[in-house]
Structures are given as C-alpha cells and as structure tokens.
PDB file of C-alpha atoms in Angstrom:
ATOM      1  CA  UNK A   5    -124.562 -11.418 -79.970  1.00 74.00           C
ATOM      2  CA  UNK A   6    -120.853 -10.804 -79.589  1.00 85.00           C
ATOM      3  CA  UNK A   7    -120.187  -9.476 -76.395  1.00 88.00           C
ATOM      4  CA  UNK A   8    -116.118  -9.098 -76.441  1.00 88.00           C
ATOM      5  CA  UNK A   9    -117.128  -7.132 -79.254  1.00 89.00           C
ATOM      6  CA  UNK A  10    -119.429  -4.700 -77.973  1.00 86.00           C
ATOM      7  CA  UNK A  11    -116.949  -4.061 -74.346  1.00 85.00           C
ATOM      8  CA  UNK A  12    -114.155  -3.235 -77.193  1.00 89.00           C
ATOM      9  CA  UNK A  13    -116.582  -1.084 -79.079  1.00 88.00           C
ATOM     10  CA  UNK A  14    -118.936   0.739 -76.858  1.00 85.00           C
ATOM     11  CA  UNK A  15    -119.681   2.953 -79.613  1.00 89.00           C
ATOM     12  CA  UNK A  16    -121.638   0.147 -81.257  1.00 89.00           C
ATOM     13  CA  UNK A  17    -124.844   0.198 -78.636  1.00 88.00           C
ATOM     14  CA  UNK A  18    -128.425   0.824 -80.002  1.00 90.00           C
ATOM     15  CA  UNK A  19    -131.520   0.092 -79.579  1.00 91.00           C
ATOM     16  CA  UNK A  20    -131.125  -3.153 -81.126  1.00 91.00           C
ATOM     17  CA  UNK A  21    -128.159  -3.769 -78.858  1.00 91.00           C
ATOM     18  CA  UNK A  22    -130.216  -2.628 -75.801  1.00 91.00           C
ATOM     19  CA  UNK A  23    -133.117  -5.035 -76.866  1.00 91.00           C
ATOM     20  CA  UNK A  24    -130.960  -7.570 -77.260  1.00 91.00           C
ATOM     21  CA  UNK A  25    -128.895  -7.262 -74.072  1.00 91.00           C
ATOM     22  CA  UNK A  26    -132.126  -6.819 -72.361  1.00 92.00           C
ATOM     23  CA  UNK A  27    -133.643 -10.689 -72.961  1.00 92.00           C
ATOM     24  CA  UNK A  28    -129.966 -11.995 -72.368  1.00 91.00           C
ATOM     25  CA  UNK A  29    -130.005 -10.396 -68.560  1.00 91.00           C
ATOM     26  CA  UNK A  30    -133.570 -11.335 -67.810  1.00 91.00           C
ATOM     27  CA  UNK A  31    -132.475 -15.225 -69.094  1.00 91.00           C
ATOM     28  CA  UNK A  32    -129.163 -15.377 -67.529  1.00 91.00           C
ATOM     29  CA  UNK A  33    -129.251 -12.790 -64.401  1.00 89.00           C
ATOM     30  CA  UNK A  34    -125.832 -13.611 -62.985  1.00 90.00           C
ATOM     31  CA  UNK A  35    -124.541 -12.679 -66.389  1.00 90.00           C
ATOM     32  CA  UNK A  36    -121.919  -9.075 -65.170  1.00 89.00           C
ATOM     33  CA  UNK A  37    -120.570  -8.292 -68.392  1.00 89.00           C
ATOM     34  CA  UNK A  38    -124.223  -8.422 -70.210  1.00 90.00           C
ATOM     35  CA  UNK A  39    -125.720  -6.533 -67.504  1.00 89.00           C
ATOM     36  CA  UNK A  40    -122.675  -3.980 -67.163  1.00 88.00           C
ATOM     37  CA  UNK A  41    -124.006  -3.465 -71.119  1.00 88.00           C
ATOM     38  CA  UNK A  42    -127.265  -2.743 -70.537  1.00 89.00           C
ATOM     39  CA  UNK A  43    -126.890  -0.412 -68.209  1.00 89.00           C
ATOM     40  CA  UNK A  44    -123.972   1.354 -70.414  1.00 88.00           C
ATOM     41  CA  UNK A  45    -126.450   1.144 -73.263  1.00 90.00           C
ATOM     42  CA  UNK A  46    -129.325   2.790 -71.773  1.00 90.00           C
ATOM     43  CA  UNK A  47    -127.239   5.340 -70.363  1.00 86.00           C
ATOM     44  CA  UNK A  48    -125.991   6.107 -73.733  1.00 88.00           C
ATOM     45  CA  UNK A  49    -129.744   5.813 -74.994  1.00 88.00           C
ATOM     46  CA  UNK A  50    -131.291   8.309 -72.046  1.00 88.00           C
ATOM     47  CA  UNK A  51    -133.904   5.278 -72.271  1.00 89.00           C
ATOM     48  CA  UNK A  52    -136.292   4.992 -69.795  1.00 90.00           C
ATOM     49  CA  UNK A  53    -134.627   1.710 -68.034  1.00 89.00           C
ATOM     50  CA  UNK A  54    -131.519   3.541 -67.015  1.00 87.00           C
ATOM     51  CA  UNK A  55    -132.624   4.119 -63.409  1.00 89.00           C
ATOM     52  CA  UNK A  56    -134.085   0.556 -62.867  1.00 90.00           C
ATOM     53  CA  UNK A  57    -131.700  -1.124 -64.448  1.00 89.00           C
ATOM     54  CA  UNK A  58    -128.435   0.653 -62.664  1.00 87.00           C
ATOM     55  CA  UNK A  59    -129.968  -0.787 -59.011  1.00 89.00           C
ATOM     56  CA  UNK A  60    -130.301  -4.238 -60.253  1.00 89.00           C
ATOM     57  CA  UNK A  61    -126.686  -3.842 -61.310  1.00 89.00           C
ATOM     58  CA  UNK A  62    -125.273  -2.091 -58.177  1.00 88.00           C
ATOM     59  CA  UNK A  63    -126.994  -5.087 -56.222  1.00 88.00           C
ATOM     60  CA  UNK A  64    -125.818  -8.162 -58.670  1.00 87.00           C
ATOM     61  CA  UNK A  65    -121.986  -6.643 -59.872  1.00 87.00           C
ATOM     62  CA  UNK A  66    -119.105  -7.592 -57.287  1.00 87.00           C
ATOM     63  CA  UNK A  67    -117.462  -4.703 -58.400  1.00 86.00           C
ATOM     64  CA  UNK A  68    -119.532  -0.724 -58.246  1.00 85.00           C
ATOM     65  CA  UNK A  69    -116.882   1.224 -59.311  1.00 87.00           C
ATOM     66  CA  UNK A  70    -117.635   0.360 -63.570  1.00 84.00           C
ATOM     67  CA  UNK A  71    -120.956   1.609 -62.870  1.00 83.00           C
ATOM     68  CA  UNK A  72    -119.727   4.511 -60.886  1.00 81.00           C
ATOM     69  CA  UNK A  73    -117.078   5.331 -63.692  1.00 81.00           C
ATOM     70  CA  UNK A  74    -120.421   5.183 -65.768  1.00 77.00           C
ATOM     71  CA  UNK A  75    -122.646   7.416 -63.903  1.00 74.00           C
ATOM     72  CA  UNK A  76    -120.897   9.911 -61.277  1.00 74.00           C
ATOM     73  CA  UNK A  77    -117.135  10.345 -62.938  1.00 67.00           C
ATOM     74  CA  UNK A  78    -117.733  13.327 -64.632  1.00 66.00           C
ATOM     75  CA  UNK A  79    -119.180  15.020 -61.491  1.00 68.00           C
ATOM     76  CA  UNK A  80    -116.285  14.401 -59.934  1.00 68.00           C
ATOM     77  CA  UNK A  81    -113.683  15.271 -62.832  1.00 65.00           C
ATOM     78  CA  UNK A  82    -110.447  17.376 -61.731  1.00 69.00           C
ATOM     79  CA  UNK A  83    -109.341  19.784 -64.313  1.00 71.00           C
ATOM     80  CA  UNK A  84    -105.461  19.814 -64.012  1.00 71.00           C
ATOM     81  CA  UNK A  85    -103.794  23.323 -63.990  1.00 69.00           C
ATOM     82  CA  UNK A  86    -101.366  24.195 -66.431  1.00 69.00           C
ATOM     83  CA  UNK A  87     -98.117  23.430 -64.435  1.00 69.00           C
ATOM     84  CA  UNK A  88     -95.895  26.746 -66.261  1.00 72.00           C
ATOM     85  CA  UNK A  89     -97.666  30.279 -66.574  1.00 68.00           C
ATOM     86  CA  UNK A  90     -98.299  31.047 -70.457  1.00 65.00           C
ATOM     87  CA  UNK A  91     -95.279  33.298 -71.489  1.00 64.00           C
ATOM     88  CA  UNK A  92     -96.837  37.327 -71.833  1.00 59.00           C
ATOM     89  CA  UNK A  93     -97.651  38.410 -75.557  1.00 63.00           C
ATOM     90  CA  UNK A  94     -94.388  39.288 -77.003  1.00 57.00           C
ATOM     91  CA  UNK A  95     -95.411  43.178 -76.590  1.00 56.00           C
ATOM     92  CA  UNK A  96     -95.613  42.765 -73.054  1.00 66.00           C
ATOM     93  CA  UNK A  97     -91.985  40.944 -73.002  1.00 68.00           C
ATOM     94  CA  UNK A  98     -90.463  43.739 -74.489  1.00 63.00           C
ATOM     95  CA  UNK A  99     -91.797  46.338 -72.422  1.00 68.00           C
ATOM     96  CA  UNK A 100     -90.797  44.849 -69.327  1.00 75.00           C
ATOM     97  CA  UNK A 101     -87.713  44.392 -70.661  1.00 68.00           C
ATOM     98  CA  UNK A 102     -87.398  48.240 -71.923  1.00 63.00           C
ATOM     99  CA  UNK A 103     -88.558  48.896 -67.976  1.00 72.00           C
ATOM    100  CA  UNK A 104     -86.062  47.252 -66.357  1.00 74.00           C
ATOM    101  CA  UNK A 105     -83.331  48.317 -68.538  1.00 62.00           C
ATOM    102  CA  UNK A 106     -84.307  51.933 -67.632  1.00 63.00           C
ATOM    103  CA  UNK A 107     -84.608  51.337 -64.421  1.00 72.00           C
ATOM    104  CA  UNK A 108     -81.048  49.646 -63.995  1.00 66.00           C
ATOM    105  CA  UNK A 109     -80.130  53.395 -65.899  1.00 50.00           C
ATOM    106  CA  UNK A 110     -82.051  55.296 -63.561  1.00 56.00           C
ATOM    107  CA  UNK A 111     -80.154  53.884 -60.391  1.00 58.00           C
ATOM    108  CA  UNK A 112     -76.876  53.662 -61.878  1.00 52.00           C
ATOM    109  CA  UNK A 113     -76.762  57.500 -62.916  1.00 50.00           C
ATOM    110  CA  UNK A 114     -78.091  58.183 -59.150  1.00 55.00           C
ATOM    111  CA  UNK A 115     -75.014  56.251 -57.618  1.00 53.00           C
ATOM    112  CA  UNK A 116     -72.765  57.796 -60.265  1.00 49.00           C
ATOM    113  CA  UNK A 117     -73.545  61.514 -58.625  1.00 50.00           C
ATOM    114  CA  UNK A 118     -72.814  60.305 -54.870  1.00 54.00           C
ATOM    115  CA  UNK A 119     -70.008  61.271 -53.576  1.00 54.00           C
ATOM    116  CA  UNK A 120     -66.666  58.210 -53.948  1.00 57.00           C
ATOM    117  CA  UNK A 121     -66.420  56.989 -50.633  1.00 59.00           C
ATOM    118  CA  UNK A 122     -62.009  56.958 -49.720  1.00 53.00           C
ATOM    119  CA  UNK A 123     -60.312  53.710 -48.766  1.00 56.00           C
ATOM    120  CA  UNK A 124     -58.562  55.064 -45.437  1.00 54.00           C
ATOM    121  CA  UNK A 125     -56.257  52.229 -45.648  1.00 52.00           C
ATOM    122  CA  UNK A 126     -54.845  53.194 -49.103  1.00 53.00           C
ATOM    123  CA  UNK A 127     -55.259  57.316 -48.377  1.00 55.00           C
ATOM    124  CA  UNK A 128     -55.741  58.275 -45.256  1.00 57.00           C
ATOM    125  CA  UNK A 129     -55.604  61.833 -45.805  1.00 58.00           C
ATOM    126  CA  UNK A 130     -57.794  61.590 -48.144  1.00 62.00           C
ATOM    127  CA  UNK A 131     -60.446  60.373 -46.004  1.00 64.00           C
ATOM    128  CA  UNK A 132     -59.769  62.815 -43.476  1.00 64.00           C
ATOM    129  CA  UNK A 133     -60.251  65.703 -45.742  1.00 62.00           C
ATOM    130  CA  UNK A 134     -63.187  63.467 -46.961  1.00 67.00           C
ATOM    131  CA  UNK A 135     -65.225  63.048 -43.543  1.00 66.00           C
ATOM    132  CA  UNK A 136     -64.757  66.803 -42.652  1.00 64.00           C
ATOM    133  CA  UNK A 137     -66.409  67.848 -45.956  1.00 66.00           C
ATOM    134  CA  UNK A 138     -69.640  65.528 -44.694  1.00 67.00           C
ATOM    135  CA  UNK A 139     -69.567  66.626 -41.803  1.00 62.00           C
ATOM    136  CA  UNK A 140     -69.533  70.185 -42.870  1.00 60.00           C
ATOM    137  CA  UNK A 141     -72.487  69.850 -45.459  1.00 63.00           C
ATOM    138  CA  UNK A 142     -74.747  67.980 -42.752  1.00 52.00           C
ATOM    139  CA  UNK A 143     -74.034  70.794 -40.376  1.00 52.00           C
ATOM    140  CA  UNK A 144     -75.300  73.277 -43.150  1.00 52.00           C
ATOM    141  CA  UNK A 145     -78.289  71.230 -43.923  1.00 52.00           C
ATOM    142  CA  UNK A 146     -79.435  70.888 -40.791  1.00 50.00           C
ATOM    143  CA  UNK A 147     -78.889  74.832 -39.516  1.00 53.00           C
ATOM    144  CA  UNK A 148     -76.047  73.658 -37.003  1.00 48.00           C
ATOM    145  CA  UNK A 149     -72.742  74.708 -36.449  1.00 51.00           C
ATOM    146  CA  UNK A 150     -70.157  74.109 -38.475  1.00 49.00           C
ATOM    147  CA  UNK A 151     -67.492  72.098 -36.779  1.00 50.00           C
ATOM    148  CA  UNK A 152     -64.159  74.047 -37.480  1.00 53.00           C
ATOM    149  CA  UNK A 153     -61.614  73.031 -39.610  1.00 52.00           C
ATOM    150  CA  UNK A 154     -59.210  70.344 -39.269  1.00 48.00           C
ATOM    151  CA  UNK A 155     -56.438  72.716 -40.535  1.00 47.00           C
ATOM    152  CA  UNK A 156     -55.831  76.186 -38.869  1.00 46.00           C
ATOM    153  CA  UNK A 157     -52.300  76.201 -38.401  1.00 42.00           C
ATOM    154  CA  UNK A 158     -51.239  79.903 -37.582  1.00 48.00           C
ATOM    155  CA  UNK A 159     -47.451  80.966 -38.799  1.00 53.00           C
ATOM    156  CA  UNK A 160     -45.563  79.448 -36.541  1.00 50.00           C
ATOM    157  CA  UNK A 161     -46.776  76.192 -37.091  1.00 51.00           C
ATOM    158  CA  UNK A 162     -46.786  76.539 -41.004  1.00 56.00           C
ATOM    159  CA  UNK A 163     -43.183  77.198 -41.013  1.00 59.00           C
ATOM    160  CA  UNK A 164     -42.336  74.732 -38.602  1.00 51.00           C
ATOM    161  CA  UNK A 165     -44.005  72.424 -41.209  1.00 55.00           C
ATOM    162  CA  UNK A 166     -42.309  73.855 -44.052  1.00 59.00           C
ATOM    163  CA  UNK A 167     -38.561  73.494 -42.071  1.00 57.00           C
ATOM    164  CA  UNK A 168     -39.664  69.526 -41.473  1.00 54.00           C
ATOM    165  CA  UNK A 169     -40.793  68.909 -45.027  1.00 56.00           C
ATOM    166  CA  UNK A 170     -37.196  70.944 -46.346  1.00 58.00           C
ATOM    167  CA  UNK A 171     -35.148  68.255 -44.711  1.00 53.00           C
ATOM    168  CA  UNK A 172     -34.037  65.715 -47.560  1.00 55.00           C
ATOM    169  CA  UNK A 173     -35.954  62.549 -47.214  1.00 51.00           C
ATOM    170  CA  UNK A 174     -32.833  60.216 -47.333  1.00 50.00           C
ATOM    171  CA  UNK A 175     -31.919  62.517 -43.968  1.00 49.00           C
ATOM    172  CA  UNK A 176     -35.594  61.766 -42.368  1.00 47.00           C
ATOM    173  CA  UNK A 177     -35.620  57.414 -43.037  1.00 46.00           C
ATOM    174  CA  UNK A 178     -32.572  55.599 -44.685  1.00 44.00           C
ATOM    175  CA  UNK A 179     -31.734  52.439 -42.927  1.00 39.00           C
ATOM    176  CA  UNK A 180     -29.396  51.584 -45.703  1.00 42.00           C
ATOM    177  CA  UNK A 181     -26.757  54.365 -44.715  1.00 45.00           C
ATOM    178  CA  UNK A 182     -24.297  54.466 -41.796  1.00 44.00           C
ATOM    179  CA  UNK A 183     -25.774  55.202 -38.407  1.00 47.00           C
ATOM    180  CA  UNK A 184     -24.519  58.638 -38.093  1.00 45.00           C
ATOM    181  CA  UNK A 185     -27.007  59.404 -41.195  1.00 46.00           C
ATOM    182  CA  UNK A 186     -29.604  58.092 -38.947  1.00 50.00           C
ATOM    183  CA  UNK A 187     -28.325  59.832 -35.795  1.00 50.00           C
ATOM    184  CA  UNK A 188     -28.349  63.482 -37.715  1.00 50.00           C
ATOM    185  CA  UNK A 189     -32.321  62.362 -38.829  1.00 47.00           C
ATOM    186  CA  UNK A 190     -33.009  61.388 -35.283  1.00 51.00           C
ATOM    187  CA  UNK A 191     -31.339  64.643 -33.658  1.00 47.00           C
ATOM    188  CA  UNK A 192     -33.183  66.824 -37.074  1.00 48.00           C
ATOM    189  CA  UNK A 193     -36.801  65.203 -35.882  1.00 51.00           C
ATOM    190  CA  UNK A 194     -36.392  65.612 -32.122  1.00 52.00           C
ATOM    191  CA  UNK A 195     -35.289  69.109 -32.329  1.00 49.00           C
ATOM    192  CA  UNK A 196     -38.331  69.922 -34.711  1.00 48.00           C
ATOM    193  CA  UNK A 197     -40.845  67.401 -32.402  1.00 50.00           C
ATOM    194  CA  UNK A 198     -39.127  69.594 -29.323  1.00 47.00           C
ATOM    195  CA  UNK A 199     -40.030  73.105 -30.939  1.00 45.00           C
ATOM    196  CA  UNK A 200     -43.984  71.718 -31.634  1.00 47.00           C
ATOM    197  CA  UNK A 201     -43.965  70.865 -27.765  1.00 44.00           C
ATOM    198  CA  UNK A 202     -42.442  74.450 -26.725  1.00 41.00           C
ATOM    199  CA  UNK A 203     -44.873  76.125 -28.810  1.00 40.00           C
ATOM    200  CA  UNK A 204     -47.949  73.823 -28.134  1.00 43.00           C
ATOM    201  CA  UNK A 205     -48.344  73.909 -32.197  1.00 49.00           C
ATOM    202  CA  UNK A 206     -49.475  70.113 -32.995  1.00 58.00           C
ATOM    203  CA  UNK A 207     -51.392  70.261 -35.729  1.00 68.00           C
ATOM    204  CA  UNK A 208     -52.966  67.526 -37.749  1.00 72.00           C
ATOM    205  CA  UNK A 209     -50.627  68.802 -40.778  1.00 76.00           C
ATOM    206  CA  UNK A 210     -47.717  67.255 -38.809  1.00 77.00           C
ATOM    207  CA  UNK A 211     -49.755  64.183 -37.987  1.00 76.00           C
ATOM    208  CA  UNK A 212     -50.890  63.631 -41.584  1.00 78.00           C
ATOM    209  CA  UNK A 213     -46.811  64.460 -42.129  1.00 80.00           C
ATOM    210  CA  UNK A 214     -46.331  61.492 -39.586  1.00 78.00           C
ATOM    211  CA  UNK A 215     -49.029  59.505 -41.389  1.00 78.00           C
ATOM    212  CA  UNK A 216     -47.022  60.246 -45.130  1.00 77.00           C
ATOM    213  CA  UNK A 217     -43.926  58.422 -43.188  1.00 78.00           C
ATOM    214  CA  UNK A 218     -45.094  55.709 -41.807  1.00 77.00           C
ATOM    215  CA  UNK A 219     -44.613  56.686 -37.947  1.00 81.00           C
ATOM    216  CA  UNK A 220     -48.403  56.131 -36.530  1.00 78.00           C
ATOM    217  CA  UNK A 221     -47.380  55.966 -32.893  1.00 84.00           C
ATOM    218  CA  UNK A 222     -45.946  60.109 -33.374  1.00 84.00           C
ATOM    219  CA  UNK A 223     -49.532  60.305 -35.369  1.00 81.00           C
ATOM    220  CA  UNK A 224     -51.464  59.305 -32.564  1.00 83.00           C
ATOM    221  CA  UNK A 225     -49.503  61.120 -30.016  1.00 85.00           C
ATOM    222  CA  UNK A 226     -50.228  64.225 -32.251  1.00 82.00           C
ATOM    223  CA  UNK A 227     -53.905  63.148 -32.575  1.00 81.00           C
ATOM    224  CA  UNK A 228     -54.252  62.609 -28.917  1.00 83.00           C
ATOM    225  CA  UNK A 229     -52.946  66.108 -28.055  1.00 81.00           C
ATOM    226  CA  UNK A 230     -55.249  67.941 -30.341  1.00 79.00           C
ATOM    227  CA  UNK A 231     -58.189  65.773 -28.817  1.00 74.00           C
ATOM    228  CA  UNK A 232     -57.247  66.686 -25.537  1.00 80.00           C
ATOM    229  CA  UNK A 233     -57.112  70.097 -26.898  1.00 78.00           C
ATOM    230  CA  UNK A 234     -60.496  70.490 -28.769  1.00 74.00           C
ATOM    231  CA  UNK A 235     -62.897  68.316 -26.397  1.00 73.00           C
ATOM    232  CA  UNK A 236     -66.190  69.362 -29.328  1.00 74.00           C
ATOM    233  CA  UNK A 237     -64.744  66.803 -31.542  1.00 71.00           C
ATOM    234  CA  UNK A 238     -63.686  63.771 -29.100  1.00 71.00           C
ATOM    235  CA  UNK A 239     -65.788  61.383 -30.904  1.00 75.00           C
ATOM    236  CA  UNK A 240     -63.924  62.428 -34.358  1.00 74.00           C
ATOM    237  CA  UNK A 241     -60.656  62.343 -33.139  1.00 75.00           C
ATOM    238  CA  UNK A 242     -61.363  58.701 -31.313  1.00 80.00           C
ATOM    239  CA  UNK A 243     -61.851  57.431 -34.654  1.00 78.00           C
ATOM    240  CA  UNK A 244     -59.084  58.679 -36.029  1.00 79.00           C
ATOM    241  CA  UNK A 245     -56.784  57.330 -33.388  1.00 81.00           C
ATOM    242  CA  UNK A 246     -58.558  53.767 -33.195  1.00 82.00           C
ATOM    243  CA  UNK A 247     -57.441  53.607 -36.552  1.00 81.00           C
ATOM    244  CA  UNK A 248     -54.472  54.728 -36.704  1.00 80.00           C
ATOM    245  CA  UNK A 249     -54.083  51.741 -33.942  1.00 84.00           C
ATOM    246  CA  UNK A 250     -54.737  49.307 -36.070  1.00 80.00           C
ATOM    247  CA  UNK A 251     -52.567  50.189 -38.653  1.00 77.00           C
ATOM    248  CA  UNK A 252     -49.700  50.721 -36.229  1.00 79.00           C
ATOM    249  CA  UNK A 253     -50.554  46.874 -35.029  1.00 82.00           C
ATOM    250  CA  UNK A 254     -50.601  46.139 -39.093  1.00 75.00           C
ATOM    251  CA  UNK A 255     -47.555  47.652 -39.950  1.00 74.00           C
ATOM    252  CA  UNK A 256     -45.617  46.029 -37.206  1.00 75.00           C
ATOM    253  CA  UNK A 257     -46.679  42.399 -38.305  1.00 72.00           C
ATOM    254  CA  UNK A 258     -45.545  43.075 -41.853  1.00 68.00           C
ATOM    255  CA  UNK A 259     -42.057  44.607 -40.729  1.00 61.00           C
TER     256      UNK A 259
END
C-alpha cells in the first residue's frame, strides 16, 4: 500500500485502508506513520478500534501532539472575533446622521439667542453698560434688589459733561501743534476736572469720557472716587479699576 499517498490524501481511508493498515502495524509495530494511519482511519470510521488503538499509539509515537490534533483540537478550537464592528444597515446610518445634524441645529439656535458677550478691550463701555444689564436681570430673577444705575448724573453734572464734550477735540489732545495749543487744553481740562471736585459730581459719564480719550489714570481716579462713594458696589467697581490698570500698563508699553 502507498503510504505517502494516503498522509497526502487522508480522504482516501476505508475500510479496506483500515484492514490493510491494521496487518502492517501488528507486523511492523515500530512503524509511526502506519500506525498514525490507523488510528486516523478508525477515527474517521467511528470503528470499534479507535480507543485501543489511540493508547498503543500515544505509548509507541515520539511525538502526541498528531494524535492530539486528531482527537482533542476541536474541543479546544478558538473562534476569532471579527476585528471591525459590521457597519449599521444603511437605514440606521442615515438616521443617526439626520440626529446629529439636528442636534448640532438644536444647540446652535440655543447659543444664537444668548446674549453676545463684549470684548472690554475693544469697547469698554460697552461692557460696562453690558454687565449692569446682567446684573440687573439676575437681581429681578432672584427677588433682590436692583443695584442702581451706573448713570444718575443730576444737572449739574450733565452740563458739566456737555461743556467738556463742546471743547474741539484738536483743543483736548494735539501733540502735533505748538505748546500753547496744549497749554489752553491743559488749563480747559483742569478748570473742568477742578469744577467736578468743587461740586463732588464724578460720574462714570466723565470716566467713560476719560476712557473715549485714552487717559485711564483720570478713569481710575474717577472710578476710585465713586467706589469710595457707593461702598454696595465695591466688588464692581474693583473690577473695573483692575482693568482699567492693565490697560493703563498696556498703553504705556505701546507709546
């Protein structure tokens, strides 16, 4: 019998085969690659042998792990996991799709209604006006009192304002003109700055005035006065001036 033949083409084994194989072993016992057949064969077979016939070989072979290959392997088989999830049904793709489109919507329409937060470095007066119109509604919505307005000037002050803002603005800052057009703007803004002290009418008009030109150090001066003056908003006005610090700092490095 050709035994290459049948190792090459296990398929081949029958009961002739097993027969066969079965007088070669018991005349040659030492003989591994016939006996590693009959036990394959009568494994294939379910014959009776199987049993009796797989000792003999686990004694005689050199090497087990053919015959464990033959009778344990698929006890011990590991089914490999898919390494990528199975895409969702087209259907499913689209709806999560539709979702998340609507809720990208959803959130954008809900920032959309909040209220544009002011860059105090570009507009400073507008985030003043800004922070007292917070303030005000979280007073109201919590059933607290109102903090009062940053702007109560009475008439006094409003027409002091309205005499500083008449004087021509080439009067209030022109360093390109001769220094007695910078001595009438000095003597102009002292005499106004002395009238706000004689009346005790600082305002923050006149620092937001101050603020519009540039001079932070007569802002915070102003500031610091109206603090001193209205101790319910300290921590308000402390911001305000911190600020106004910094940009006094700021503006010095760039000049």
């Amino acid at each position: 019998m050709d035994i290459p033949y049948l190792i090459e083409h296990p398929e081949a084994l029958d009961d002739s085969t097993l027969h066969q194989l079965s007088k070669l072993v018991e005349e040659y016992p030492y003989y591994h690659a016939a006996r590693l057949l009959l036990v394959q064969n009568a494994h294939k077979l379910q014959h009776e042998s199987y049993e009796e016939e797989l000792r003999k070989a686990a004694i005689l072979l050199p090497n087990r792990r053919p015959l464990f290959d033959l009778a344990k392997a698929h006890e011990y088989a590991i089914t490999q996991k898919p390494a990528r999830k199975p895409e969702p049904p087209a259907k499913d793709r689209m709806a999560a799709l539709i979702d998340g489109f609507l809720n990208q919507h959803k959130e954008s329409d809900q920032s959309s209604h909040r209220m544009p937060t002011a860059d105090p470095s570009a507009d400073y007066m507008s985030y003043l006006f800004q922070q007292e119109a917070i303030a005000a509604t979280v007073a109201v919505q919590y059933g607290a009192e109102a903090p009062p307005p940053l702007e109560n000037p009475n008439d006094r002050t409003q027409s002091l304002i309205e005499q500083f803002m008449s004087v021509p603005p080439k009067e209030r800052i022109n360093l390109s003109e001769p220094d007695a057009t910078q001595d009438r703007a000095n003597i102009a803004s002292t005499s106004l700055h002395e009238d706000f002290v004689a009346e005790g009418c600082y305002s923050e008009s006149l620092a937001k005035i101050c603020i519009q030109q540039g001079r932070y150090e007569r802002a915070i001066a102003i500031l610091t006065q109206i603090h001193l003056n209205n101790p319910r908003k300290s921590a308000y006005f402390a911001d305000q001036i911190r600020f106004l610090r910094k940009l006094a700092i700021n503006n010095k490095y760039k000049s």
